[in-house]
Tab-separated table of C-alpha atoms in Angstrom:
chain	number	residue	atom	x	y	z
A	41	MET	CA	0.002	0.005	0.002
A	42	THR	CA	2.764	2.465	0.897
A	43	GLY	CA	5.823	0.974	-0.818
A	44	SER	CA	6.090	3.328	-3.776
A	45	LYS	CA	5.191	6.498	-1.898
A	46	SER	CA	7.269	9.244	-0.279
A	47	TYR	CA	6.209	10.636	3.087
A	48	PHE	CA	7.461	13.642	5.019
A	49	PHE	CA	6.502	13.727	8.720
A	50	CYS	CA	6.332	17.186	10.289
A	51	GLY	CA	6.936	16.515	13.997
A	52	ILE	CA	8.374	13.053	13.396
A	53	GLY	CA	9.620	12.649	16.962
A	54	GLY	CA	6.148	12.741	18.488
A	55	SER	CA	4.824	9.709	20.352
A	56	GLY	CA	2.212	9.097	17.644
A	57	MET	CA	4.381	10.042	14.670
A	58	LEU	CA	7.569	8.044	15.322
A	59	PRO	CA	5.979	4.556	15.310
A	60	LEU	CA	3.851	5.430	12.283
A	61	ALA	CA	6.925	6.596	10.370
A	62	CYS	CA	8.663	3.324	11.279
A	63	ILE	CA	5.706	1.255	10.045
A	64	VAL	CA	5.490	2.924	6.620
A	65	ARG	CA	9.289	2.793	6.279
A	66	ALA	CA	9.197	-0.954	7.023
A	67	GLN	CA	6.568	-1.316	4.282
A	68	GLY	CA	9.075	0.101	1.788
A	69	ALA	CA	8.072	3.748	1.564
A	70	GLU	CA	10.578	6.597	1.414
A	71	VAL	CA	10.338	8.501	4.687
A	72	ALA	CA	11.804	11.784	5.928
A	73	GLY	CA	10.815	14.286	8.556
A	74	SER	CA	11.512	17.246	10.793
A	75	ASP	CA	10.904	18.081	14.421
A	76	ARG	CA	11.109	21.166	16.606
A	77	ALA	CA	12.818	19.099	19.306
A	78	LEU	CA	15.542	18.136	16.811
A	79	ASP	CA	16.153	21.819	16.040
A	80	GLN	CA	16.308	22.582	19.758
A	81	GLY	CA	18.823	19.787	20.402
A	82	ARG	CA	16.453	17.747	22.602
A	83	THR	CA	16.075	13.917	22.749
A	84	ALA	CA	18.970	13.204	20.401
A	85	PRO	CA	18.898	9.377	20.837
A	86	LYS	CA	15.379	9.233	19.391
A	87	PHE	CA	16.522	10.952	16.209
A	88	GLU	CA	19.600	8.777	15.891
A	89	PHE	CA	17.265	5.778	16.030
A	90	LEU	CA	15.167	7.222	13.192
A	91	ARG	CA	18.264	7.788	11.078
A	92	GLY	CA	19.181	4.173	11.714
A	93	GLN	CA	15.866	3.154	10.166
A	94	GLY	CA	16.877	4.904	6.939
A	95	ILE	CA	14.750	7.952	7.632
A	96	GLY	CA	16.125	11.347	6.557
A	97	LEU	CA	15.896	14.203	9.056
A	98	PHE	CA	15.797	17.898	8.250
A	99	PRO	CA	15.491	21.192	10.134
A	100	GLN	CA	11.898	22.351	10.431
A	101	ASP	CA	12.571	25.145	7.942
A	102	GLY	CA	10.939	23.728	4.815
A	103	SER	CA	14.205	22.409	3.363
A	104	GLY	CA	13.097	18.768	3.489
A	105	ILE	CA	10.072	19.320	1.270
A	106	THR	CA	11.333	19.542	-2.277
A	107	SER	CA	8.854	17.698	-4.474
A	108	ALA	CA	5.121	17.865	-5.165
A	109	GLY	CA	5.180	14.075	-4.997
A	110	GLN	CA	5.813	14.034	-1.256
A	111	ILE	CA	2.877	13.352	1.043
A	112	VAL	CA	3.189	15.601	4.081
A	113	ILE	CA	1.975	14.150	7.383
A	114	ALA	CA	1.267	16.578	10.217
A	115	SER	CA	-0.716	16.432	13.421
A	116	THR	CA	-3.585	18.820	14.025
A	117	ALA	CA	-1.328	20.774	16.387
A	118	VAL	CA	0.972	21.874	13.543
A	119	GLU	CA	0.090	25.390	12.440
A	120	GLU	CA	-0.131	26.600	8.831
A	121	THR	CA	2.692	29.072	9.435
A	122	VAL	CA	5.266	26.337	10.150
A	123	PRO	CA	7.832	26.544	7.283
A	124	ASP	CA	7.334	22.874	6.288
A	125	ILE	CA	3.629	23.483	5.788
A	126	VAL	CA	4.313	26.696	3.889
A	127	ALA	CA	6.656	24.749	1.582
A	128	ALA	CA	4.113	21.957	1.128
A	129	THR	CA	1.425	24.466	0.187
A	130	ARG	CA	3.705	26.234	-2.270
A	131	LEU	CA	4.628	22.959	-4.022
A	132	GLY	CA	1.101	21.546	-3.949
A	133	CYS	CA	2.011	18.473	-1.868
A	134	ALA	CA	-0.731	16.142	-0.767
A	135	ARG	CA	-1.481	16.528	2.925
A	136	MET	CA	-2.602	13.933	5.473
A	137	SER	CA	-3.088	13.979	9.193
A	138	ARG	CA	-1.250	11.454	11.338
A	139	ALA	CA	-4.551	9.852	12.225
A	140	GLY	CA	-5.656	9.768	8.593
A	141	LEU	CA	-2.579	7.824	7.504
A	142	LEU	CA	-2.834	5.491	10.476
A	143	ALA	CA	-6.509	4.850	9.748
A	144	ASP	CA	-5.703	4.000	6.107
A	145	LEU	CA	-3.088	1.458	7.169
A	146	PHE	CA	-5.288	0.039	9.931
A	147	ASN	CA	-8.429	-0.256	7.815
A	148	ALA	CA	-6.536	-2.135	5.103
A	149	ALA	CA	-5.674	-5.029	7.484
A	150	PRO	CA	-7.807	-8.220	7.435
A	151	ARG	CA	-8.252	-8.189	11.237
A	152	ARG	CA	-8.267	-4.878	13.073
A	153	ILE	CA	-8.144	-4.426	16.860
A	154	ALA	CA	-8.631	-0.827	18.024
A	155	ILE	CA	-8.244	0.247	21.639
A	156	GLY	CA	-10.194	3.278	22.826
A	157	GLY	CA	-10.897	4.985	26.120
A	158	THR	CA	-9.585	7.941	28.038
A	159	SER	CA	-7.035	6.022	30.116
A	160	GLY	CA	-5.042	2.823	29.725
A	161	LYS	CA	-5.080	2.628	25.909
A	162	SER	CA	-1.344	2.313	25.466
A	163	THR	CA	-0.973	-0.372	28.128
A	164	VAL	CA	-3.886	-2.426	26.778
A	165	THR	CA	-2.466	-2.062	23.242
A	166	GLY	CA	0.929	-3.300	24.456
A	167	MET	CA	-0.676	-6.213	26.328
A	168	ILE	CA	-2.731	-7.303	23.293
A	169	GLY	CA	0.323	-6.975	21.056
A	170	TRP	CA	2.378	-9.098	23.432
A	171	ILE	CA	-0.290	-11.809	23.739
A	172	LEU	CA	-0.628	-12.119	19.956
A	173	HIS	CA	3.140	-12.050	19.479
A	174	ALA	CA	3.822	-14.579	22.224
A	175	THR	CA	1.188	-16.950	20.831
A	176	GLY	CA	2.723	-16.861	17.351
A	177	ARG	CA	0.285	-14.558	15.560
A	178	SER	CA	2.862	-11.894	14.483
A	179	PRO	CA	0.730	-8.740	14.738
A	180	THR	CA	1.592	-5.228	13.600
A	181	VAL	CA	1.209	-2.912	16.592
A	182	MET	CA	0.985	0.853	16.678
A	183	ASN	CA	1.385	2.289	20.155
A	184	GLY	CA	1.862	5.710	21.697
A	185	ALA	CA	4.437	4.410	24.170
A	186	VAL	CA	7.574	2.269	24.054
A	187	MET	CA	6.714	-1.400	24.640
A	188	LYS	CA	9.519	-2.771	26.821
A	189	ASN	CA	9.009	-6.337	25.574
A	190	PHE	CA	10.113	-5.313	22.094
A	191	VAL	CA	13.042	-3.065	23.071
A	192	GLY	CA	16.441	-4.292	21.829
A	193	PRO	CA	19.787	-2.915	20.705
A	194	ASP	CA	18.347	-2.036	17.293
A	195	THR	CA	14.917	-1.006	18.581
A	196	PRO	CA	15.375	1.248	21.633
A	197	PHE	CA	12.161	3.133	20.811
A	198	ALA	CA	9.870	0.193	20.191
A	199	SER	CA	6.518	1.950	20.100
A	200	ALA	CA	5.758	0.045	16.891
A	201	LEU	CA	5.985	-3.668	16.109
A	202	ILE	CA	6.168	-4.722	12.472
A	203	GLY	CA	4.446	-8.085	12.099
A	204	HIS	CA	3.754	-10.462	9.230
A	205	GLY	CA	0.337	-11.739	10.290
A	206	ASP	CA	-3.117	-10.477	9.338
A	207	THR	CA	-3.766	-8.449	12.513
A	208	PHE	CA	-3.195	-4.738	13.066
A	209	VAL	CA	-3.463	-3.539	16.696
A	210	SER	CA	-3.648	0.160	17.434
A	211	GLU	CA	-4.749	2.584	20.073
A	212	VAL	CA	-7.113	5.242	18.704
A	213	ASP	CA	-7.472	8.820	19.820
A	214	GLU	CA	-10.685	10.554	20.805
A	215	SER	CA	-9.032	13.898	21.644
A	216	ASP	CA	-9.154	15.179	18.060
A	217	GLY	CA	-12.185	13.134	16.962
A	218	SER	CA	-10.028	10.947	14.692
A	219	ILE	CA	-11.384	7.789	16.331
A	220	ALA	CA	-14.235	8.165	13.845
A	221	LEU	CA	-11.846	7.281	10.964
A	222	PHE	CA	-11.212	3.729	12.199
A	223	ASP	CA	-13.182	0.657	11.164
A	224	PRO	CA	-12.302	-2.037	13.740
A	225	THR	CA	-13.085	-5.717	13.666
A	226	ILE	CA	-12.645	-5.717	17.461
A	227	ALA	CA	-13.137	-2.495	19.454
A	228	VAL	CA	-11.960	-2.278	23.053
A	229	LEU	CA	-13.409	0.399	25.353
A	230	GLY	CA	-12.177	0.553	28.935
A	231	ASN	CA	-13.397	3.886	30.305
A	232	ILE	CA	-14.656	7.346	29.505
A	233	SER	CA	-13.637	10.395	31.511
A	234	LEU	CA	-12.937	14.081	31.112
A	235	ASP	CA	-9.679	14.939	29.340
A	236	HIS	CA	-9.754	16.853	26.051
A	237	LYS	CA	-13.531	16.988	25.364
A	238	GLU	CA	-16.790	17.371	27.237
A	239	MET	CA	-18.472	14.142	28.370
A	240	ASP	CA	-21.471	14.276	26.004
A	241	GLU	CA	-19.193	14.530	22.994
A	242	LEU	CA	-16.943	11.736	24.284
A	243	ILE	CA	-19.844	9.365	24.847
A	244	ALA	CA	-21.135	10.006	21.328
A	245	LEU	CA	-17.695	9.344	19.808
A	246	PHE	CA	-17.216	6.102	21.732
A	247	THR	CA	-20.763	4.896	21.002
A	248	ASP	CA	-20.132	5.276	17.272
A	249	PHE	CA	-16.721	3.625	17.629
A	250	VAL	CA	-17.972	0.404	19.218
A	251	ALA	CA	-21.070	0.257	16.980
A	252	LYS	CA	-18.852	-0.308	13.908
A	253	ALA	CA	-17.056	-3.366	15.321
A	254	GLU	CA	-17.963	-7.013	14.823
A	255	THR	CA	-17.133	-7.489	18.522
A	256	ALA	CA	-16.961	-4.756	21.167
A	257	VAL	CA	-14.906	-5.594	24.287
A	258	LEU	CA	-16.469	-3.444	27.013
A	259	ASN	CA	-15.639	-2.682	30.656
A	260	VAL	CA	-19.064	-2.705	32.306
A	261	ASP	CA	-17.532	-1.765	35.672
A	262	HIS	CA	-17.431	1.731	34.179
A	263	PRO	CA	-20.946	3.233	34.229
A	264	ASP	CA	-20.740	5.165	30.946
A	265	VAL	CA	-19.303	2.130	29.146
A	266	ALA	CA	-22.020	-0.037	30.698
A	267	LEU	CA	-24.618	2.348	29.287
A	268	ILE	CA	-23.162	1.926	25.810
A	269	ALA	CA	-23.130	-1.848	26.308
A	270	SER	CA	-26.837	-1.804	27.217
A	271	GLU	CA	-27.658	-0.310	23.820
A	272	LEU	CA	-25.573	-2.813	21.801
A	273	HIS	CA	-26.838	-6.250	20.740
A	274	ALA	CA	-25.531	-8.972	23.046
A	275	ASP	CA	-24.122	-11.010	20.135
A	276	ARG	CA	-21.791	-8.130	19.250
A	277	GLN	CA	-20.139	-7.592	22.608
A	278	LEU	CA	-17.819	-9.292	25.055
A	279	THR	CA	-18.145	-7.643	28.463
A	280	TYR	CA	-15.621	-7.761	31.286
A	281	ALA	CA	-15.693	-6.595	34.891
A	282	PHE	CA	-14.454	-7.164	38.419
A	283	ASP	CA	-17.454	-5.818	40.291
A	284	ARG	CA	-20.434	-6.510	38.000
A	285	GLU	CA	-21.895	-9.417	36.033
A	286	ALA	CA	-20.015	-9.870	32.753
A	287	GLN	CA	-18.835	-12.477	30.259
A	288	LEU	CA	-15.264	-12.261	31.559
A	289	ILE	CA	-15.132	-11.872	35.320
A	290	GLY	CA	-11.970	-10.940	37.224
A	291	HIS	CA	-11.751	-11.805	40.902
A	292	GLU	CA	-9.340	-12.430	43.782
A	293	VAL	CA	-7.094	-9.464	43.013
A	294	ILE	CA	-3.826	-9.415	44.981
A	295	GLU	CA	-1.658	-6.311	44.716
A	296	GLY	CA	2.099	-6.425	45.261
A	297	ALA	CA	4.831	-3.810	45.084
A	298	GLU	CA	6.187	-5.262	41.842
A	299	GLY	CA	3.011	-6.664	40.280
A	300	VAL	CA	-0.608	-7.715	40.602
A	301	SER	CA	-2.381	-11.051	40.181
A	302	PHE	CA	-5.996	-12.125	39.802
A	303	HIS	CA	-8.184	-14.914	38.490
A	304	VAL	CA	-10.398	-14.688	35.389
A	305	THR	CA	-13.429	-16.800	34.599
A	306	GLU	CA	-15.263	-17.001	31.286
A	307	ARG	CA	-18.947	-17.232	32.241
A	308	SER	CA	-20.238	-19.074	29.159
A	309	SER	CA	-17.663	-21.887	29.118
A	310	GLY	CA	-16.546	-21.935	32.735
A	311	ALA	CA	-12.917	-21.675	31.567
A	312	HIS	CA	-10.669	-20.309	34.291
A	313	ALA	CA	-7.133	-18.972	34.492
A	314	GLU	CA	-4.764	-17.211	36.845
A	315	VAL	CA	-3.155	-13.990	35.646
A	316	ARG	CA	0.174	-12.835	37.104
A	317	LEU	CA	1.459	-9.442	35.982
A	318	GLN	CA	4.878	-7.872	36.379
A	319	VAL	CA	3.267	-4.406	36.510
A	320	PRO	CA	1.590	-3.111	39.698
A	321	GLY	CA	-1.811	-1.591	40.385
A	322	ARG	CA	-5.443	-2.631	40.241
A	323	HIS	CA	-5.823	-0.476	37.124
A	324	ASN	CA	-3.357	-2.809	35.388
A	325	ALA	CA	-5.511	-5.766	36.386
A	326	ALA	CA	-8.378	-4.034	34.553
A	327	ASN	CA	-6.080	-3.366	31.585
A	328	ALA	CA	-5.116	-7.053	31.523
A	329	LEU	CA	-8.757	-8.162	31.600
A	330	ALA	CA	-9.447	-5.893	28.606
A	331	ALA	CA	-6.462	-7.376	26.734
A	332	ILE	CA	-7.578	-10.930	27.478
A	333	GLY	CA	-11.040	-10.055	26.208
A	334	ALA	CA	-9.643	-8.730	22.919
A	335	ALA	CA	-7.393	-11.776	22.542
A	336	VAL	CA	-10.282	-14.175	23.170
A	337	ALA	CA	-12.376	-12.264	20.611
A	338	ALA	CA	-9.474	-12.749	18.167
A	339	GLY	CA	-9.461	-16.500	18.730
A	340	VAL	CA	-6.795	-16.948	21.420
A	341	PRO	CA	-7.855	-19.450	24.139
A	342	LEU	CA	-8.368	-17.863	27.543
A	343	ARG	CA	-5.624	-19.839	29.287
A	344	GLU	CA	-3.076	-19.069	26.544
A	345	ALA	CA	-3.819	-15.360	26.771
A	346	ALA	CA	-3.507	-15.377	30.557
A	347	GLN	CA	-0.229	-17.293	30.477
A	348	ALA	CA	1.246	-14.970	27.862
A	349	LEU	CA	0.574	-11.927	30.046
A	350	ALA	CA	2.970	-13.256	32.677
A	351	GLY	CA	5.749	-12.260	30.269
A	352	PHE	CA	4.479	-8.710	29.693
A	353	THR	CA	7.087	-6.297	31.076
A	354	GLY	CA	5.175	-3.029	30.695
A	355	LEU	CA	5.582	0.250	28.890
A	356	ARG	CA	8.025	3.082	29.354
A	357	ARG	CA	6.633	5.866	31.515
A	358	ARG	CA	3.662	3.852	32.725
A	359	LEU	CA	4.353	3.724	36.474
A	360	GLU	CA	7.909	2.759	35.537
A	361	ARG	CA	10.248	2.183	38.469
A	362	VAL	CA	13.418	4.119	37.671
A	363	GLY	CA	15.291	2.886	40.742
A	364	GLU	CA	16.006	3.392	44.429
A	365	ALA	CA	18.689	5.395	46.235
A	366	ASN	CA	19.117	5.848	49.999
A	367	GLY	CA	15.709	4.353	50.647
A	368	VAL	CA	13.884	6.667	48.200
A	369	THR	CA	12.247	5.121	45.120
A	370	VAL	CA	11.764	7.136	41.931
A	371	TYR	CA	8.963	6.423	39.431
A	372	ASP	CA	8.413	7.865	35.961
A	373	ASP	CA	4.775	8.079	34.888
A	374	PHE	CA	2.700	9.371	31.976
A	375	GLY	CA	-0.199	10.415	34.234
A	376	HIS	CA	-1.627	13.720	33.002
A	377	ASN	CA	-5.423	13.658	33.445
A	378	PRO	CA	-7.476	13.056	36.613
A	379	ASP	CA	-8.170	9.356	35.932
A	380	LYS	CA	-4.583	8.459	35.009
A	381	ILE	CA	-3.102	10.317	37.986
A	382	ALA	CA	-5.693	8.757	40.330
A	383	ALA	CA	-4.788	5.245	39.129
A	384	THR	CA	-1.098	5.866	39.785
A	385	LEU	CA	-1.723	7.314	43.239
A	386	ASP	CA	-3.999	4.390	44.124
A	387	ALA	CA	-1.371	1.871	43.021
A	388	LEU	CA	1.357	3.529	45.088
A	389	HIS	CA	-0.845	4.135	48.122
A	390	ALA	CA	-1.437	0.384	48.360
A	391	PHE	CA	1.966	0.371	50.099
A	392	TYR	CA	3.562	2.332	52.877
A	393	GLY	CA	5.447	5.536	52.182
A	394	ARG	CA	4.871	9.217	51.546
A	395	LEU	CA	4.510	10.399	47.940
A	396	LEU	CA	6.421	13.369	46.560
A	397	ILE	CA	4.589	14.106	43.336
A	398	PHE	CA	6.121	16.280	40.615
A	399	PHE	CA	3.495	16.957	37.957
A	400	GLN	CA	4.143	18.926	34.755
A	401	PRO	CA	0.753	19.701	33.149
A	402	HIS	CA	0.709	18.765	29.475
A	403	GLY	CA	-0.612	22.098	28.230
A	404	TYR	CA	-2.492	25.227	29.200
A	405	GLY	CA	-5.594	24.179	27.262
A	406	PRO	CA	-6.033	20.779	28.970
A	407	LEU	CA	-5.325	22.389	32.363
A	408	LYS	CA	-8.145	24.843	31.768
A	409	VAL	CA	-10.569	22.080	30.720
A	410	MET	CA	-9.790	19.598	33.500
A	411	GLY	CA	-8.621	21.902	36.311
A	412	LYS	CA	-11.702	21.539	38.526
A	413	GLU	CA	-11.732	17.736	38.246
A	414	LEU	CA	-7.950	17.594	38.766
A	415	VAL	CA	-8.181	19.525	42.036
A	416	ALA	CA	-11.091	17.401	43.275
A	417	MET	CA	-9.207	14.177	42.470
A	418	LEU	CA	-5.992	15.338	44.184
A	419	ALA	CA	-7.953	16.336	47.289
A	420	ARG	CA	-9.417	12.791	47.423
A	421	LYS	CA	-6.358	10.756	46.457
A	422	MET	CA	-3.470	12.525	48.167
A	423	ASP	CA	-2.672	11.586	51.748
A	424	PRO	CA	-2.177	14.515	54.156
A	425	GLU	CA	1.598	13.905	54.305
A	426	ASP	CA	2.000	13.730	50.498
A	427	VAL	CA	3.507	16.754	48.732
A	428	LEU	CA	2.538	17.914	45.229
A	429	ILE	CA	4.859	20.126	43.175
A	430	LEU	CA	3.584	21.627	39.929
A	431	SER	CA	5.836	23.217	37.337
A	432	ASP	CA	4.508	25.497	34.639
A	433	PRO	CA	2.629	23.613	31.878
A	434	VAL	CA	4.378	22.315	28.757
A	435	TYR	CA	4.793	25.098	26.203
A	436	PHE	CA	6.922	24.685	23.078
A	437	GLY	CA	5.606	27.751	21.257
A	438	GLY	CA	2.565	28.638	19.221
A	439	THR	CA	-0.640	30.447	20.127
A	440	VAL	CA	-2.509	29.214	23.167
A	441	ASP	CA	-4.631	30.701	25.949
A	442	ARG	CA	-2.387	30.768	29.014
A	443	SER	CA	-4.915	32.275	31.440
A	444	THR	CA	-5.107	29.132	33.630
A	445	GLY	CA	-1.718	28.133	35.016
A	446	SER	CA	-0.268	25.831	37.642
A	447	GLU	CA	-0.395	28.440	40.377
A	448	THR	CA	-4.210	28.384	40.161
A	449	ILE	CA	-4.296	24.615	40.682
A	450	VAL	CA	-1.849	24.798	43.593
A	451	GLU	CA	-3.955	27.409	45.390
A	452	GLN	CA	-7.060	25.262	45.067
A	453	VAL	CA	-5.310	22.062	46.212
A	454	ARG	CA	-4.024	23.902	49.274
A	455	ALA	CA	-7.509	25.235	49.967
A	456	ALA	CA	-8.695	21.598	49.942
A	457	GLY	CA	-6.254	20.775	52.749
A	458	ARG	CA	-3.411	19.135	50.827
A	459	GLN	CA	0.245	20.153	50.522
A	460	ALA	CA	1.075	21.721	47.152
A	461	GLU	CA	3.740	24.038	45.740
A	462	HIS	CA	4.195	25.848	42.431
A	463	ILE	CA	7.845	25.839	41.356
A	464	PRO	CA	8.339	26.995	37.748
A	465	THR	CA	11.746	25.574	36.820
A	466	ARG	CA	13.248	22.082	36.798
A	467	ALA	CA	16.415	23.050	38.611
A	468	GLU	CA	14.456	24.479	41.536
A	469	ILE	CA	12.154	21.440	41.538
A	470	ALA	CA	15.138	19.058	41.727
A	471	ASP	CA	16.544	21.062	44.650
A	472	ARG	CA	13.210	20.966	46.464
A	473	LEU	CA	12.635	17.233	45.938
A	474	ALA	CA	16.160	16.408	47.065
A	475	ALA	CA	15.624	18.493	50.205
A	476	LEU	CA	12.260	16.903	50.980
A	477	ALA	CA	13.100	13.255	50.292
A	478	LYS	CA	13.706	10.908	53.192
A	479	GLN	CA	13.935	7.152	53.580
A	480	GLY	CA	10.709	5.402	52.623
A	481	ASP	CA	9.464	8.165	50.323
A	482	ARG	CA	8.416	7.544	46.730
A	483	ILE	CA	9.042	10.327	44.171
A	484	VAL	CA	6.739	10.265	41.145
A	485	VAL	CA	7.622	12.290	38.038
A	486	MET	CA	4.396	12.776	36.073
A	487	GLY	CA	3.407	14.391	32.798
A	488	ALA	CA	2.952	13.962	29.043
A	489	ARG	CA	4.247	15.451	25.785
A	490	ASP	CA	7.788	15.921	27.093
A	491	ASP	CA	10.411	13.194	26.675
A	492	THR	CA	12.840	15.064	28.931
A	493	LEU	CA	10.775	14.134	31.995
A	494	SER	CA	12.324	10.662	31.864
A	495	GLN	CA	15.793	12.143	31.839
A	496	PHE	CA	14.828	14.347	34.778
A	497	ALA	CA	13.704	11.250	36.736
A	498	GLU	CA	17.026	9.501	36.009
A	499	ASP	CA	19.042	12.560	36.947
A	500	LEU	CA	17.055	12.903	40.157
A	501	LEU	CA	17.775	9.278	41.098
A	502	ARG	CA	21.522	9.847	40.557
A	503	ARG	CA	21.365	12.956	42.708
A	504	LEU	CA	19.636	11.058	45.524
């Protein structure tokens, strides 16, 4: 499909762009790209990896777009004034969104598994990909996070897996409405909560998403998902839950510091299996149940799917344990909306120790949309001795309303009786965390859209 084409990715280092560029390059297409982070000298290893895949990299000044035959791929966040887009317009290049290209590749596959929901998509995608890979089905997987199972010397940024089977597994994004472009055979929906859009719009998008699938794998523990399930014919859904009646029932959850285990029973057949995960948290038990449901819908026996998950090693930046120094453990986490952050705090609060939480909001716009819910969640989920530190939100340029900032959130969290501080810069944050940390504490570095957070977590561990 893509072998004879030439693609130019504007923003090629993004978490959704990099794996897509690798997939079309593996299919034989000519691929090049640019990225603001490359021009700013950030995250150099990622760009060296792309060059190693035979992908040409250019400054984001329009110099890489030289032919009308190039297809220019850009996310919706890329503005028309960016020099690459100006050059593409001048030359008359065809334009596609990242989601549009991904949907074309996905919809061309014989079997298509799409993972939707506000939280947990990347982990469920990685789990499904691992189950299908481990059971010999060789899927192609498109993920927004690095899947640690597939990391190797030649694939340090394994957010894509190039398979040779008939199955394409991908997470799909509701934030820009592009979920509507996908035509899944199997649609997985784990939850619906406030993030980028209002709830009514989200529910409508997810209802349409699952209605297109031959089989919808639905988490009926979640009330909004259960409502969607109630309106879908029983023959076209596979429900799962821990706390409600469902076709796949999880029970006997045991949480540990390094993992979680539970039992799963298939109601119709009585089949039963134990699931042991190397990743912690009850939310990961729910993610695993979703992945097992998708695998069963794709023809994998329940016991095989459960056994395969024992080998799943997790994703980068999904409650990833960076290490421990002087009795202080450092975690790196992608949490950036109320549900994701709540799941991380719940998982860590299952064990003793104060939390020192550094959260970098992933933009001024999302902070404005979810600020009220974020404050309410932090007031509920933080223990009185926990300390929250907020930096300024991510801002790499462009036009955006910056009227709601981190200082507003901090004031409201304090008013709710929890400890919170606004510290704008990383250097000051590192100083403060190092001064606060004592034996038994857990430091959690949280945020999205900024690869340097992982480096900050590693540097902090070395400092401790």
